[in-house]
């Protein structure tokens, strides 16, 4: 792909607005927490401190929207506490330019490396650096800096408290992940009716597996319907494949094949019903024809031995799916519950927050190596933030933080996301600043009205943030104008600064990736090699298990299967990323990349 085409596509994608499911209750809760924090701090400390507290509450609410399996209150608390510490340390060094620049570079480098722990950690860390650049300008003494840090943390505490007191779809992310896995298997069953050797995409099952890992406290409060369903879903997949496979003795056409198609359709209907029940927490409602097909007595007479055994096993597993979706658990789980009610399998245990710290540090340390895309991102963003801050100070605007703030918020380890967000941020900033300017000129808001307008903008951002980054940025730009206006800044100066310095920050981010890139395209061969090697190990473990089942446990096969699924997903993500890069092909054409989906032993994932 040429640079011109890449720029055109990323710009179009960045400005795209999608129709997504809105979450008004969560948006209202976040805005209510923000309003509560601003109101309390306005009443006790004045508008400047209220502005700092608003940044803390605003960012804490945004953190709860991230895709994470951790409890939302924990995300809010971590966001508020980390921003409070960043603000205090930033103010302590702010009067010494060299010391502050050293802290800024170090803090930004750590934030870039935080992407090694996952997108949620990376986003929260990057946002802390960006907001710190604003909040350190508000205090005027060390005591005030401590107060500002305290109210920022208070904003996170308020948001976490509201989440606990007014929960919206508790365990919603875990429910959605498990429901998506069951729905994917339902779709797989329907596709097997027409294509008996259809491929199965393991991504939903891998996502559900990640969602199933819980801390000890989560395990004690997890809904009953989330116990065991994923394991049953894992066991259903090979049974569906065996039932449809012509190699199991069912001819391509005839009464036996017709019955298999009916069983697969019924299985899809049951799995869809279970997915809906788990997603919404409702009772399972199964269509009567599906139940009739599964209970038809002549199935055993029509099918040969291998297919008959698969049909019998399918019926048992579907019954277990229904039981778990209803919250009863499988029969095996009910028997085990009396002995080990609170025991979690070690490999599904999620570390607590304190125990997560060394895990994150190890992940970050592992990325400090030549060629690491995370390390290149960290170096890139640290240099850009430093250069952007110096440029902002040199330009005759007075608030030099807008350029590095824009840069750190748009920069991502991937080329496409960085360029998309740069374009979207500038476009959203122009729209948001224009709308805020019109409102300010028409209403001339004071402190109280500015606070109300800021809360309204935050509400719109929480509500619409999943529709597109440009929309969210328009709301954020207006929010910042009103918030800093409440704190006493000249709104006309703020408008000019935001537009010009946001453009500078976005351009710096885009140029930095072109100068110091981390292209995925040259690594495609390695990704493909890793996937094929893991496929070979999986195939060897299956053969070894069948050859000597007494010596080889099923755990070895299971571990090999999970490894090849992980490698396959990494390959697919690499291909998707490389398609948007302005890099010449390095030996793998798009057709060859597509053909890899059919050339590995795990493409159909035989039973394990």
mmCIF file of C-alpha atoms in Angstrom, residues 151-430:
data_model
loop_
_atom_site.group_PDB
_atom_site.id
_atom_site.type_symbol
_atom_site.label_atom_id
_atom_site.label_comp_id
_atom_site.label_asym_id
_atom_site.label_seq_id
_atom_site.Cartn_x
_atom_site.Cartn_y
_atom_site.Cartn_z
ATOM 1 C CA UNK A 151 -9.368 15.687 45.293
ATOM 2 C CA UNK A 152 -8.289 13.909 42.097
ATOM 3 C CA UNK A 153 -8.126 10.649 44.030
ATOM 4 C CA UNK A 154 -11.451 11.606 45.625
ATOM 5 C CA UNK A 155 -12.950 11.742 42.123
ATOM 6 C CA UNK A 156 -11.893 8.145 41.537
ATOM 7 C CA UNK A 157 -13.319 7.082 44.902
ATOM 8 C CA UNK A 158 -16.676 8.701 44.120
ATOM 9 C CA UNK A 159 -16.921 6.962 40.749
ATOM 10 C CA UNK A 160 -15.998 3.610 42.319
ATOM 11 C CA UNK A 161 -18.573 4.113 45.082
ATOM 12 C CA UNK A 162 -21.334 4.883 42.591
ATOM 13 C CA UNK A 163 -20.489 1.743 40.632
ATOM 14 C CA UNK A 164 -20.865 -0.321 43.813
ATOM 15 C CA UNK A 165 -24.077 1.407 44.928
ATOM 16 C CA UNK A 166 -25.731 1.568 41.503
ATOM 17 C CA UNK A 167 -24.464 -1.401 39.476
ATOM 18 C CA UNK A 168 -25.424 -1.664 35.812
ATOM 19 C CA UNK A 169 -25.183 -5.167 34.335
ATOM 20 C CA UNK A 170 -22.912 -6.708 36.921
ATOM 21 C CA UNK A 171 -20.587 -9.189 35.251
ATOM 22 C CA UNK A 172 -21.784 -7.794 31.931
ATOM 23 C CA UNK A 173 -18.413 -8.174 30.172
ATOM 24 C CA UNK A 174 -18.085 -11.790 31.324
ATOM 25 C CA UNK A 175 -21.677 -12.535 30.329
ATOM 26 C CA UNK A 176 -21.116 -11.081 26.874
ATOM 27 C CA UNK A 177 -17.884 -13.040 26.376
ATOM 28 C CA UNK A 178 -19.490 -16.349 27.337
ATOM 29 C CA UNK A 179 -22.628 -15.608 25.317
ATOM 30 C CA UNK A 180 -20.511 -14.729 22.275
ATOM 31 C CA UNK A 181 -18.689 -18.067 22.596
ATOM 32 C CA UNK A 182 -21.957 -20.014 22.706
ATOM 33 C CA UNK A 183 -23.374 -17.971 19.818
ATOM 34 C CA UNK A 184 -20.219 -18.697 17.782
ATOM 35 C CA UNK A 185 -20.725 -22.416 18.353
ATOM 36 C CA UNK A 186 -24.378 -22.080 17.365
ATOM 37 C CA UNK A 187 -23.286 -20.473 14.106
ATOM 38 C CA UNK A 188 -20.684 -23.227 13.671
ATOM 39 C CA UNK A 189 -23.384 -25.891 14.077
ATOM 40 C CA UNK A 190 -25.534 -24.245 11.413
ATOM 41 C CA UNK A 191 -22.609 -23.951 9.001
ATOM 42 C CA UNK A 192 -21.804 -27.631 9.466
ATOM 43 C CA UNK A 193 -25.210 -28.493 8.010
ATOM 44 C CA UNK A 194 -24.090 -27.252 4.601
ATOM 45 C CA UNK A 195 -20.302 -27.628 4.932
ATOM 46 C CA UNK A 196 -19.475 -30.719 7.013
ATOM 47 C CA UNK A 197 -15.791 -29.779 7.358
ATOM 48 C CA UNK A 198 -16.299 -26.071 8.043
ATOM 49 C CA UNK A 199 -13.609 -24.203 9.956
ATOM 50 C CA UNK A 200 -14.139 -22.928 13.471
ATOM 51 C CA UNK A 201 -12.811 -19.564 14.644
ATOM 52 C CA UNK A 202 -11.445 -20.039 18.187
ATOM 53 C CA UNK A 203 -11.322 -16.321 19.050
ATOM 54 C CA UNK A 204 -14.661 -16.250 20.957
ATOM 55 C CA UNK A 205 -13.616 -19.269 23.021
ATOM 56 C CA UNK A 206 -10.247 -17.698 23.811
ATOM 57 C CA UNK A 207 -11.972 -14.465 24.841
ATOM 58 C CA UNK A 208 -14.357 -16.398 27.061
ATOM 59 C CA UNK A 209 -11.385 -18.210 28.578
ATOM 60 C CA UNK A 210 -9.764 -14.882 29.471
ATOM 61 C CA UNK A 211 -13.027 -13.672 30.968
ATOM 62 C CA UNK A 212 -13.343 -16.818 33.075
ATOM 63 C CA UNK A 213 -10.212 -16.052 35.101
ATOM 64 C CA UNK A 214 -11.274 -14.531 38.429
ATOM 65 C CA UNK A 215 -9.750 -13.353 41.671
ATOM 66 C CA UNK A 216 -10.698 -15.207 44.875
ATOM 67 C CA UNK A 217 -13.145 -12.439 45.775
ATOM 68 C CA UNK A 218 -14.745 -12.542 42.329
ATOM 69 C CA UNK A 219 -15.078 -16.315 42.615
ATOM 70 C CA UNK A 220 -17.200 -15.947 45.743
ATOM 71 C CA UNK A 221 -19.621 -13.572 44.010
ATOM 72 C CA UNK A 222 -19.687 -14.940 40.458
ATOM 73 C CA UNK A 223 -23.219 -15.763 39.195
ATOM 74 C CA UNK A 224 -23.993 -19.457 39.032
ATOM 75 C CA UNK A 225 -24.699 -19.363 35.297
ATOM 76 C CA UNK A 226 -21.099 -18.309 34.638
ATOM 77 C CA UNK A 227 -19.750 -21.487 36.263
ATOM 78 C CA UNK A 228 -18.811 -24.247 33.847
ATOM 79 C CA UNK A 229 -20.535 -23.081 30.670
ATOM 80 C CA UNK A 230 -17.265 -22.337 28.903
ATOM 81 C CA UNK A 231 -15.910 -25.813 29.636
ATOM 82 C CA UNK A 232 -19.069 -27.379 28.262
ATOM 83 C CA UNK A 233 -18.809 -25.171 25.175
ATOM 84 C CA UNK A 234 -15.231 -26.350 24.632
ATOM 85 C CA UNK A 235 -16.394 -29.972 24.743
ATOM 86 C CA UNK A 236 -19.333 -29.375 22.396
ATOM 87 C CA UNK A 237 -17.190 -28.096 19.512
ATOM 88 C CA UNK A 238 -15.396 -31.384 18.703
ATOM 89 C CA UNK A 239 -18.665 -33.289 19.150
ATOM 90 C CA UNK A 240 -20.350 -31.080 16.561
ATOM 91 C CA UNK A 241 -17.420 -31.604 14.188
ATOM 92 C CA UNK A 242 -17.513 -35.384 14.694
ATOM 93 C CA UNK A 243 -21.250 -35.564 14.099
ATOM 94 C CA UNK A 244 -21.019 -33.660 10.808
ATOM 95 C CA UNK A 245 -17.806 -35.250 9.505
ATOM 96 C CA UNK A 246 -18.518 -37.668 6.596
ATOM 97 C CA UNK A 247 -15.535 -39.686 7.779
ATOM 98 C CA UNK A 248 -17.541 -40.767 10.818
ATOM 99 C CA UNK A 249 -19.799 -42.931 8.674
ATOM 100 C CA UNK A 250 -22.630 -40.581 7.699
ATOM 101 C CA UNK A 251 -22.997 -40.394 3.882
ATOM 102 C CA UNK A 252 -23.178 -37.079 2.071
ATOM 103 C CA UNK A 253 -26.873 -37.542 1.299
ATOM 104 C CA UNK A 254 -29.688 -39.688 2.564
ATOM 105 C CA UNK A 255 -31.790 -40.140 5.710
ATOM 106 C CA UNK A 256 -28.747 -40.253 8.000
ATOM 107 C CA UNK A 257 -27.371 -36.982 6.661
ATOM 108 C CA UNK A 258 -30.818 -35.382 6.946
ATOM 109 C CA UNK A 259 -31.034 -36.418 10.585
ATOM 110 C CA UNK A 260 -27.560 -35.051 11.263
ATOM 111 C CA UNK A 261 -28.595 -31.736 9.716
ATOM 112 C CA UNK A 262 -31.677 -31.669 11.940
ATOM 113 C CA UNK A 263 -29.571 -32.380 15.022
ATOM 114 C CA UNK A 264 -27.117 -29.641 14.105
ATOM 115 C CA UNK A 265 -29.951 -27.162 13.573
ATOM 116 C CA UNK A 266 -31.443 -28.115 16.941
ATOM 117 C CA UNK A 267 -28.046 -27.734 18.610
ATOM 118 C CA UNK A 268 -27.687 -24.268 17.103
ATOM 119 C CA UNK A 269 -31.120 -23.305 18.407
ATOM 120 C CA UNK A 270 -30.317 -24.545 21.930
ATOM 121 C CA UNK A 271 -26.932 -22.814 21.991
ATOM 122 C CA UNK A 272 -28.489 -19.546 20.814
ATOM 123 C CA UNK A 273 -31.135 -19.792 23.529
ATOM 124 C CA UNK A 274 -28.464 -20.417 26.166
ATOM 125 C CA UNK A 275 -26.423 -17.475 24.861
ATOM 126 C CA UNK A 276 -29.413 -15.128 25.129
ATOM 127 C CA UNK A 277 -30.192 -16.360 28.640
ATOM 128 C CA UNK A 278 -26.625 -15.871 29.860
ATOM 129 C CA UNK A 279 -26.272 -12.460 28.208
ATOM 130 C CA UNK A 280 -29.427 -11.033 29.790
ATOM 131 C CA UNK A 281 -29.758 -13.199 32.894
ATOM 132 C CA UNK A 282 -33.138 -14.537 31.756
ATOM 133 C CA UNK A 283 -34.545 -18.087 31.834
ATOM 134 C CA UNK A 284 -33.657 -20.324 28.906
ATOM 135 C CA UNK A 285 -36.421 -20.474 26.316
ATOM 136 C CA UNK A 286 -35.887 -23.282 23.818
ATOM 137 C CA UNK A 287 -38.020 -23.747 20.729
ATOM 138 C CA UNK A 288 -40.219 -26.842 20.955
ATOM 139 C CA UNK A 289 -39.112 -28.253 17.547
ATOM 140 C CA UNK A 290 -35.471 -28.254 18.699
ATOM 141 C CA UNK A 291 -36.362 -30.207 21.835
ATOM 142 C CA UNK A 292 -38.395 -32.674 19.786
ATOM 143 C CA UNK A 293 -35.502 -33.327 17.391
ATOM 144 C CA UNK A 294 -33.040 -33.943 20.222
ATOM 145 C CA UNK A 295 -35.426 -36.368 21.940
ATOM 146 C CA UNK A 296 -36.531 -38.284 18.833
ATOM 147 C CA UNK A 297 -36.053 -42.001 19.658
ATOM 148 C CA UNK A 298 -35.363 -43.184 16.111
ATOM 149 C CA UNK A 299 -32.080 -41.235 15.952
ATOM 150 C CA UNK A 300 -30.222 -44.228 17.388
ATOM 151 C CA UNK A 301 -31.705 -46.490 14.709
ATOM 152 C CA UNK A 302 -30.827 -44.163 11.827
ATOM 153 C CA UNK A 303 -27.208 -43.401 12.714
ATOM 154 C CA UNK A 304 -24.205 -45.706 12.682
ATOM 155 C CA UNK A 305 -22.124 -46.319 15.810
ATOM 156 C CA UNK A 306 -19.668 -43.353 15.638
ATOM 157 C CA UNK A 307 -22.365 -40.845 14.693
ATOM 158 C CA UNK A 308 -24.749 -42.354 17.267
ATOM 159 C CA UNK A 309 -22.199 -41.885 20.035
ATOM 160 C CA UNK A 310 -21.615 -38.296 18.926
ATOM 161 C CA UNK A 311 -25.376 -37.631 18.933
ATOM 162 C CA UNK A 312 -25.736 -39.104 22.428
ATOM 163 C CA UNK A 313 -22.815 -37.067 23.703
ATOM 164 C CA UNK A 314 -24.232 -33.929 22.089
ATOM 165 C CA UNK A 315 -27.536 -34.413 23.897
ATOM 166 C CA UNK A 316 -25.790 -34.742 27.268
ATOM 167 C CA UNK A 317 -23.640 -31.657 26.699
ATOM 168 C CA UNK A 318 -26.589 -29.557 25.528
ATOM 169 C CA UNK A 319 -28.452 -30.547 28.684
ATOM 170 C CA UNK A 320 -25.461 -29.327 30.687
ATOM 171 C CA UNK A 321 -25.474 -26.046 28.757
ATOM 172 C CA UNK A 322 -29.131 -25.520 29.632
ATOM 173 C CA UNK A 323 -28.492 -26.309 33.302
ATOM 174 C CA UNK A 324 -25.593 -23.887 33.579
ATOM 175 C CA UNK A 325 -27.462 -21.144 31.703
ATOM 176 C CA UNK A 326 -30.302 -21.560 34.194
ATOM 177 C CA UNK A 327 -27.786 -21.153 37.008
ATOM 178 C CA UNK A 328 -27.977 -24.734 38.249
ATOM 179 C CA UNK A 329 -24.499 -25.871 37.144
ATOM 180 C CA UNK A 330 -23.650 -29.175 35.574
ATOM 181 C CA UNK A 331 -24.158 -32.447 37.416
ATOM 182 C CA UNK A 332 -20.408 -32.802 37.888
ATOM 183 C CA UNK A 333 -20.165 -29.302 39.334
ATOM 184 C CA UNK A 334 -23.042 -29.922 41.742
ATOM 185 C CA UNK A 335 -21.244 -32.988 43.094
ATOM 186 C CA UNK A 336 -17.964 -31.113 43.443
ATOM 187 C CA UNK A 337 -19.529 -28.028 45.000
ATOM 188 C CA UNK A 338 -20.142 -29.734 48.324
ATOM 189 C CA UNK A 339 -16.426 -30.428 48.721
ATOM 190 C CA UNK A 340 -14.725 -27.437 47.118
ATOM 191 C CA UNK A 341 -17.153 -24.555 47.004
ATOM 192 C CA UNK A 342 -14.596 -21.794 46.862
ATOM 193 C CA UNK A 343 -11.748 -23.537 45.067
ATOM 194 C CA UNK A 344 -10.664 -22.176 41.693
ATOM 195 C CA UNK A 345 -8.486 -24.112 39.297
ATOM 196 C CA UNK A 346 -4.997 -22.592 39.565
ATOM 197 C CA UNK A 347 -4.681 -21.957 35.832
ATOM 198 C CA UNK A 348 -7.891 -19.911 35.858
ATOM 199 C CA UNK A 349 -6.974 -17.749 38.830
ATOM 200 C CA UNK A 350 -6.571 -14.044 38.140
ATOM 201 C CA UNK A 351 -3.997 -12.269 40.333
ATOM 202 C CA UNK A 352 -5.229 -9.631 42.740
ATOM 203 C CA UNK A 353 -4.256 -6.018 42.174
ATOM 204 C CA UNK A 354 -1.178 -6.136 44.407
ATOM 205 C CA UNK A 355 0.006 -9.434 42.956
ATOM 206 C CA UNK A 356 -0.510 -8.010 39.484
ATOM 207 C CA UNK A 357 2.269 -5.441 39.978
ATOM 208 C CA UNK A 358 5.206 -7.887 39.584
ATOM 209 C CA UNK A 359 3.414 -9.488 36.631
ATOM 210 C CA UNK A 360 3.163 -6.112 34.896
ATOM 211 C CA UNK A 361 6.786 -5.293 35.692
ATOM 212 C CA UNK A 362 7.925 -8.603 34.198
ATOM 213 C CA UNK A 363 5.881 -7.926 31.061
ATOM 214 C CA UNK A 364 7.418 -4.475 30.710
ATOM 215 C CA UNK A 365 10.925 -5.816 31.301
ATOM 216 C CA UNK A 366 10.399 -8.481 28.659
ATOM 217 C CA UNK A 367 9.708 -5.758 26.073
ATOM 218 C CA UNK A 368 13.012 -3.988 26.705
ATOM 219 C CA UNK A 369 14.797 -5.693 23.836
ATOM 220 C CA UNK A 370 15.853 -4.739 20.303
ATOM 221 C CA UNK A 371 13.036 -4.914 17.798
ATOM 222 C CA UNK A 372 10.222 -4.806 20.356
ATOM 223 C CA UNK A 373 7.281 -2.785 18.959
ATOM 224 C CA UNK A 374 6.267 -1.824 22.512
ATOM 225 C CA UNK A 375 9.737 -0.458 23.267
ATOM 226 C CA UNK A 376 9.784 1.470 19.993
ATOM 227 C CA UNK A 377 6.379 2.910 20.864
ATOM 228 C CA UNK A 378 7.593 3.925 24.329
ATOM 229 C CA UNK A 379 10.695 5.640 22.937
ATOM 230 C CA UNK A 380 8.665 7.283 20.195
ATOM 231 C CA UNK A 381 6.017 8.712 22.513
ATOM 232 C CA UNK A 382 8.594 9.874 25.090
ATOM 233 C CA UNK A 383 10.557 11.818 22.479
ATOM 234 C CA UNK A 384 7.412 13.288 20.907
ATOM 235 C CA UNK A 385 6.028 14.443 24.263
ATOM 236 C CA UNK A 386 9.327 16.118 25.160
ATOM 237 C CA UNK A 387 9.627 17.834 21.775
ATOM 238 C CA UNK A 388 5.952 18.799 21.838
ATOM 239 C CA UNK A 389 6.259 20.346 25.277
ATOM 240 C CA UNK A 390 9.315 22.378 24.279
ATOM 241 C CA UNK A 391 7.561 23.546 21.106
ATOM 242 C CA UNK A 392 4.473 24.495 23.079
ATOM 243 C CA UNK A 393 6.569 26.533 25.493
ATOM 244 C CA UNK A 394 8.405 28.235 22.625
ATOM 245 C CA UNK A 395 5.230 29.204 20.765
ATOM 246 C CA UNK A 396 3.562 32.459 21.882
ATOM 247 C CA UNK A 397 0.423 30.925 23.383
ATOM 248 C CA UNK A 398 1.166 30.555 27.082
ATOM 249 C CA UNK A 399 -0.098 27.002 27.575
ATOM 250 C CA UNK A 400 2.479 24.638 26.144
ATOM 251 C CA UNK A 401 0.839 21.433 27.301
ATOM 252 C CA UNK A 402 -1.769 21.111 24.550
ATOM 253 C CA UNK A 403 0.686 19.765 21.945
ATOM 254 C CA UNK A 404 2.203 16.950 24.058
ATOM 255 C CA UNK A 405 -1.227 16.194 25.496
ATOM 256 C CA UNK A 406 -2.646 15.683 22.009
ATOM 257 C CA UNK A 407 0.355 13.601 20.955
ATOM 258 C CA UNK A 408 0.317 11.187 23.890
ATOM 259 C CA UNK A 409 -3.437 10.643 23.549
ATOM 260 C CA UNK A 410 -3.317 9.729 19.857
ATOM 261 C CA UNK A 411 -0.146 7.638 19.761
ATOM 262 C CA UNK A 412 -0.565 3.880 19.709
ATOM 263 C CA UNK A 413 1.841 1.008 18.945
ATOM 264 C CA UNK A 414 0.108 0.452 15.561
ATOM 265 C CA UNK A 415 0.467 2.708 12.534
ATOM 266 C CA UNK A 416 -3.204 2.762 11.563
ATOM 267 C CA UNK A 417 -4.492 3.632 15.029
ATOM 268 C CA UNK A 418 -1.973 6.442 15.457
ATOM 269 C CA UNK A 419 -2.869 8.085 12.155
ATOM 270 C CA UNK A 420 -6.608 7.507 12.535
ATOM 271 C CA UNK A 421 -6.642 9.061 15.995
ATOM 272 C CA UNK A 422 -4.485 12.006 14.902
ATOM 273 C CA UNK A 423 -6.941 12.954 12.179
ATOM 274 C CA UNK A 424 -9.948 12.267 14.391
ATOM 275 C CA UNK A 425 -8.565 14.297 17.281
ATOM 276 C CA UNK A 426 -7.924 17.361 15.148
ATOM 277 C CA UNK A 427 -11.332 17.124 13.469
ATOM 278 C CA UNK A 428 -13.112 16.542 16.761
ATOM 279 C CA UNK A 429 -11.214 19.388 18.420
ATOM 280 C CA UNK A 430 -12.238 21.855 15.723
#
